[in-house]
XYZ file of C-alpha atoms in Angstrom:
405
model
C 21.150 -29.143 -26.849
C 21.864 -33.040 -26.070
C 25.263 -31.764 -24.253
C 23.214 -29.234 -22.703
C 20.752 -31.550 -21.576
C 23.496 -34.111 -20.117
C 25.454 -31.304 -18.368
C 22.172 -30.425 -16.868
C 21.009 -34.408 -16.127
C 24.997 -34.606 -14.745
C 24.990 -31.640 -12.490
C 21.266 -32.592 -10.858
C 22.919 -35.958 -9.755
C 25.674 -34.578 -8.446
C 23.378 -32.630 -6.130
C 21.244 -35.435 -5.330
C 24.287 -37.413 -4.311
C 24.785 -35.318 -1.809
C 21.612 -34.571 -0.403
C 22.807 -32.376 2.684
C 25.518 -30.442 1.695
C 23.105 -29.622 -0.945
C 20.933 -28.071 1.466
C 23.551 -26.541 4.014
C 24.915 -24.807 0.754
C 21.682 -23.261 -0.432
C 20.365 -22.119 3.007
C 22.257 -18.408 2.622
C 19.528 -18.296 -0.374
C 16.931 -19.456 1.165
C 17.045 -17.562 4.550
C 17.979 -13.950 1.855
C 14.821 -14.929 -0.859
C 12.386 -16.071 2.183
C 13.249 -12.320 3.907
C 12.773 -10.289 0.860
C 9.734 -12.096 -0.356
C 7.691 -11.550 3.320
C 9.159 -7.967 3.390
C 7.741 -7.098 -0.388
C 4.758 -9.025 0.412
C 3.838 -7.341 3.333
C 4.528 -3.989 2.505
C 2.826 -4.824 -1.233
C -0.436 -5.899 0.808
C -0.508 -2.946 2.538
C -0.057 -0.614 -0.557
C -2.809 -2.762 -2.280
C -5.460 -2.082 0.782
C -4.675 1.585 0.595
C -4.835 2.234 -2.579
C -8.558 0.102 -2.661
C -9.691 2.812 -0.232
C -8.880 5.083 -2.524
C -9.700 3.337 -5.758
C -13.769 4.702 -5.722
C -13.113 8.105 -5.506
C -13.801 8.349 -9.342
C -10.965 9.962 -11.842
C -13.154 13.552 -12.005
C -13.184 13.980 -8.500
C -11.155 16.697 -6.926
C -10.417 17.423 -3.026
C -10.024 20.824 -1.729
C -7.863 21.131 1.209
C -6.564 23.622 3.620
C -2.347 24.334 3.597
C 0.089 25.711 6.293
C 3.462 25.877 5.687
C 6.023 24.777 8.059
C 7.167 28.070 9.664
C 3.508 29.159 9.903
C 2.627 25.671 11.463
C 5.845 25.807 14.194
C 4.328 28.709 15.645
C 0.918 27.289 16.366
C -1.157 29.180 12.965
C -3.264 26.585 11.006
C -4.903 27.640 7.771
C -8.376 26.406 7.407
C -11.493 26.045 4.791
C -14.388 28.408 5.860
C -18.179 27.841 4.990
C -17.710 30.174 2.071
C -15.359 28.686 -0.073
C -18.229 25.660 -0.255
C -20.455 28.274 -1.451
C -17.425 29.865 -3.865
C -17.215 26.235 -5.387
C -20.975 25.535 -5.660
C -21.796 29.156 -7.472
C -18.864 30.567 -8.350
C -16.670 27.604 -10.769
C -18.172 26.523 -13.810
C -18.117 22.785 -15.048
C -18.742 21.761 -10.986
C -21.051 18.515 -10.745
C -21.122 17.957 -7.129
C -19.853 19.458 -3.864
C -19.442 17.466 -0.923
C -17.704 19.143 2.285
C -16.935 17.342 4.561
C -16.462 19.028 8.108
C -15.286 17.672 11.043
C -18.056 18.483 14.432
C -16.024 18.626 17.955
C -18.827 16.618 19.957
C -19.162 13.602 22.331
C -22.440 10.862 21.229
C -24.088 9.503 24.106
C -27.007 6.325 24.890
C -28.739 5.878 27.355
C -25.314 6.690 30.075
C -22.825 5.687 27.505
C -20.933 8.122 26.358
C -18.381 7.674 23.083
C -15.909 9.812 20.891
C -15.954 9.549 17.441
C -15.516 11.771 13.799
C -19.059 13.246 13.583
C -19.053 14.475 10.516
C -21.368 16.814 8.409
C -21.831 16.481 4.694
C -24.363 16.231 2.295
C -26.626 13.324 0.331
C -23.331 13.651 -2.631
C -21.025 12.293 -0.057
C -22.055 8.453 -0.858
C -21.878 9.202 -4.706
C -18.645 10.744 -4.255
C -16.960 8.645 -1.915
C -18.234 5.474 -2.588
C -19.282 4.463 0.831
C -22.833 3.112 1.282
C -24.479 2.289 3.625
C -25.314 -1.525 4.949
C -28.631 -0.305 6.340
C -31.241 2.694 6.870
C -30.437 5.529 4.413
C -27.994 8.017 4.208
C -28.685 11.860 4.509
C -30.616 13.185 1.955
C -30.629 16.319 0.264
C -34.246 17.160 2.438
C -32.252 16.659 5.849
C -29.961 19.605 4.656
C -33.112 21.990 3.674
C -35.142 20.781 6.612
C -32.305 21.010 9.406
C -33.836 17.337 10.216
C -31.467 15.951 13.106
C -30.837 12.582 11.825
C -27.505 10.436 11.555
C -25.939 7.912 10.016
C -23.644 5.826 12.561
C -20.423 3.729 11.732
C -20.073 -0.079 13.181
C -17.729 0.849 16.114
C -19.993 3.445 17.977
C -22.761 0.542 17.784
C -20.268 -0.902 19.183
C -18.950 1.373 22.417
C -22.896 2.678 22.827
C -24.005 -0.853 22.978
C -26.789 0.035 20.614
C -28.836 -2.220 19.145
C -28.077 -4.660 16.528
C -30.243 -2.496 14.524
C -30.450 1.109 15.844
C -32.213 2.109 13.010
C -35.103 4.454 14.788
C -33.122 4.349 18.454
C -31.781 8.329 18.690
C -28.562 9.195 20.457
C -27.314 12.735 21.866
C -24.529 14.742 20.324
C -23.079 17.161 22.678
C -26.971 18.358 23.720
C -29.063 17.860 20.921
C -31.080 14.670 20.154
C -30.079 12.783 16.572
C -32.184 9.838 15.130
C -30.373 7.146 14.026
C -31.914 6.523 9.891
C -28.760 4.289 8.742
C -25.836 2.261 9.574
C -22.825 2.627 7.091
C -21.155 -0.285 5.643
C -18.254 -1.967 7.533
C -14.508 -0.760 6.318
C -12.175 -2.246 9.016
C -8.886 -0.146 9.709
C -7.022 2.065 7.693
C -3.266 3.377 8.727
C -4.027 1.672 12.277
C -7.578 4.148 12.558
C -10.818 2.707 12.252
C -12.758 3.865 9.741
C -16.056 2.518 11.448
C -16.070 4.960 14.345
C -18.243 7.550 12.972
C -21.435 9.551 13.281
C -22.780 10.707 9.995
C -25.114 14.412 10.061
C -26.708 16.865 7.573
C -24.311 19.592 6.585
C -26.532 22.461 7.619
C -26.883 20.984 11.229
C -23.178 20.644 11.804
C -22.650 24.212 10.147
C -25.266 25.649 12.688
C -24.035 23.305 15.627
C -20.166 25.046 15.062
C -21.688 28.245 14.486
C -21.377 29.769 11.106
C -18.762 32.328 12.194
C -16.278 29.736 13.079
C -14.124 27.908 10.989
C -13.938 24.055 11.088
C -11.655 20.951 10.119
C -13.014 20.904 6.704
C -11.914 19.713 3.006
C -13.909 20.054 0.568
C -14.919 17.094 -2.222
C -15.956 18.067 -5.916
C -16.518 16.711 -9.266
C -16.044 17.239 -12.631
C -19.060 17.076 -15.791
C -16.599 16.192 -17.748
C -13.576 13.545 -17.135
C -11.595 15.493 -19.704
C -12.623 19.017 -17.616
C -10.823 18.056 -14.711
C -7.339 19.869 -15.074
C -9.313 23.082 -15.899
C -11.754 22.728 -13.267
C -9.209 22.784 -11.128
C -7.376 25.888 -12.322
C -10.831 27.649 -12.266
C -11.443 26.852 -8.561
C -7.999 27.824 -7.766
C -8.129 31.142 -9.118
C -11.815 31.655 -7.865
C -10.333 29.835 -4.191
C -7.441 32.827 -4.422
C -10.036 35.544 -4.909
C -11.925 34.148 -2.097
C -9.612 34.245 0.124
C -8.446 37.578 -0.597
C -4.779 36.735 -1.936
C -2.425 38.937 -3.288
C -0.719 38.291 -6.479
C 2.690 37.117 -4.864
C 1.426 34.790 -1.948
C 1.358 31.426 -1.893
C -1.726 29.405 -1.453
C -3.449 28.169 1.768
C -5.017 25.607 0.028
C -4.599 22.484 -2.134
C -6.625 21.420 -4.984
C -5.608 17.448 -5.701
C -7.325 15.199 -7.867
C -8.675 11.357 -6.541
C -5.655 9.422 -7.978
C -3.055 11.587 -6.601
C -3.428 10.268 -3.192
C -3.013 6.759 -5.038
C 0.153 7.931 -6.857
C 1.825 9.187 -4.127
C 1.588 6.507 -1.867
C 2.105 3.846 -4.402
C 5.400 5.782 -4.823
C 5.745 6.087 -1.260
C 5.439 2.178 -0.714
C 7.604 1.837 -3.835
C 11.160 3.112 -2.353
C 10.077 1.724 0.599
C 10.167 -1.952 -1.007
C 13.248 -1.402 -2.548
C 15.354 0.036 -0.190
C 14.136 -2.870 2.645
C 14.516 -5.412 -0.665
C 18.500 -4.248 -0.955
C 18.635 -4.162 2.466
C 17.840 -7.745 2.983
C 19.105 -8.945 -0.427
C 22.920 -8.258 1.399
C 22.052 -11.879 2.645
C 21.573 -13.093 -0.698
C 25.270 -12.533 -1.483
C 26.087 -13.478 1.520
C 24.764 -17.457 0.344
C 26.288 -16.674 -3.638
C 29.569 -17.010 -1.387
C 28.707 -20.100 0.522
C 28.090 -21.651 -2.797
C 31.021 -20.277 -4.450
C 32.964 -22.335 -1.537
C 31.226 -25.485 -1.958
C 31.878 -25.717 -5.025
C 35.782 -24.920 -4.943
C 35.719 -28.031 -2.978
C 33.868 -29.522 -5.470
C 35.893 -29.328 -7.766
C 39.217 -30.339 -5.714
C 37.064 -33.806 -4.788
C 36.021 -34.741 -8.337
C 39.713 -33.763 -10.154
C 39.653 -37.235 -10.999
C 36.112 -37.105 -12.537
C 36.855 -33.999 -14.398
C 40.312 -35.611 -15.591
C 38.164 -39.005 -16.917
C 36.107 -36.988 -18.564
C 38.177 -34.493 -20.638
C 40.012 -37.719 -21.404
C 36.717 -39.397 -22.842
C 36.257 -36.654 -25.233
C 34.449 -33.840 -22.895
C 35.688 -30.187 -24.007
C 35.806 -27.183 -21.983
C 32.803 -25.546 -22.549
C 31.529 -28.685 -21.133
C 33.019 -28.474 -18.231
C 32.204 -25.078 -17.287
C 28.380 -25.580 -18.662
C 28.074 -28.608 -16.168
C 29.522 -26.713 -12.975
C 27.458 -23.117 -14.006
C 24.953 -25.375 -13.944
C 25.368 -27.170 -11.018
C 26.096 -23.691 -9.164
C 22.721 -22.498 -10.585
C 20.544 -25.498 -9.765
C 21.900 -24.987 -5.983
C 20.819 -21.488 -6.414
C 17.645 -21.878 -7.417
C 16.484 -24.577 -5.545
C 16.905 -22.465 -2.398
C 15.404 -19.521 -4.205
C 12.124 -21.895 -4.513
C 12.245 -22.933 -1.067
C 12.986 -19.496 0.183
C 9.874 -17.893 -1.888
C 7.370 -20.393 -0.494
C 8.884 -20.037 2.854
C 8.942 -16.128 2.418
C 5.177 -16.002 1.984
C 4.242 -18.052 4.615
C 5.694 -15.726 6.575
C 4.743 -12.901 5.211
C 1.085 -14.093 5.429
C 1.606 -15.584 8.896
C 2.397 -11.906 10.159
C -0.336 -10.417 8.507
C -2.991 -12.385 9.880
C -0.964 -12.052 13.450
C -1.499 -8.203 13.429
C -4.800 -7.208 14.180
C -6.141 -4.909 11.662
C -3.243 -5.555 9.181
C -4.328 -6.070 5.405
C -3.333 -9.462 3.542
C -0.233 -9.862 2.237
C -0.298 -10.341 -1.337
C 3.541 -10.804 -3.789
C 2.771 -9.810 -7.299
C 4.152 -12.366 -9.581
C 6.949 -10.313 -11.166
C 8.436 -10.463 -8.045
C 8.446 -14.062 -7.121
C 9.589 -14.924 -10.931
C 12.638 -11.348 -9.896
C 13.602 -13.319 -6.766
C 13.851 -16.903 -8.273
C 15.726 -15.574 -11.533
C 18.051 -13.330 -9.023
C 18.590 -16.386 -7.079
C 20.252 -18.542 -10.076
C 21.552 -15.342 -11.247
C 23.545 -15.514 -8.133
C 24.459 -19.001 -8.630
C 25.682 -18.383 -12.313
C 27.719 -15.671 -11.188
C 29.373 -17.128 -7.816
C 29.909 -20.339 -9.806
C 32.116 -18.510 -12.655
C 35.277 -19.365 -10.766
C 34.991 -22.795 -9.270
C 33.742 -23.886 -13.169
C 36.569 -21.969 -15.174
C 38.832 -23.690 -12.026
C 37.226 -27.249 -13.000
C 37.115 -26.413 -17.123
C 41.122 -25.516 -16.952
C 42.375 -28.760 -15.211
C 44.771 -30.496 -17.311
C 43.337 -33.714 -17.554
C 46.732 -35.440 -17.487
C 47.445 -33.955 -13.897
C 43.785 -34.954 -12.723
C 43.919 -38.323 -14.170
C 46.784 -38.145 -11.409
C 45.342 -36.692 -8.639
C 44.999 -38.178 -5.694
């Protein structure tokens, strides 16, 4: 241990004696590490933001969505869900606790001569429970709104801004198509997701939206439903699948024209995609770390030549081959680690700065293991590329080294 500490002290002293050269040598490692950290921080921050959006859906939630094979989509065919699918899940599938259809109602929204085209959604009172989205002021749609076909609406902040509604629009009347709706609530602000505003929406009762589109029309719709117990999710998925196939009159040899996914499957799929993207980008950027390692090897070879007499004196005083090898390896590792640490700080700053410069982009986020891995990999690069110079230094003949001019 004493020999190791002495070698560490000697390596540190050598680096401090040539501060400018040491700094220039670490530039390759510094730039490489900063690039990796900046890229990872942006991708991970984006991934975390999307994961948080789906985190409130809950483990017992399932979502039924239409599915159109590529061959059909390429010729303009599009499969959609129908209102019968809502009734099928409500009344023909045992074990369903809540059914929340979400239907898009294509209609413009107006207020005092101003027009906007937000996302108009027809849904039920359980939407807030299943999706984890709640009103900021006023109230949300209740079951009696559906039963009574009341013309009420809950609006998002973007709609208030676009239509120049009062700061508290509860009680105001807006026009959807040719009908007037009373604003009963304002949804909490959620910001942007994948570049689209989540606050540009108007929520109306499902049966009102159903009447506006017509019962014979197949709207763009998805249906979320929950299981009575978490243990029943997979069994419920199979029961729902069989019921919907029967409702769609699909033959046994026909492919499903729908998909049923668990709430957490969206998060897992997205995390898998972002993980792959992070690995590929980090791998590409890490090439600069190898370039930095080659720079360290070159400078260390020059250093061995410059310090040949010093090595000869050390060996003459009893330093072993291992002592010399450890000292030069530590020196190379310290050079790379220094560049890595500065690069980590610089990369974090770049990631945070870029995230703040892009409107609506999530905050940068770097897991602790990425920082530790970056620092460890930097030191490893220094040691790997320092082996050749260290081995050369350790192999010098002491007598020849002392004669070196």
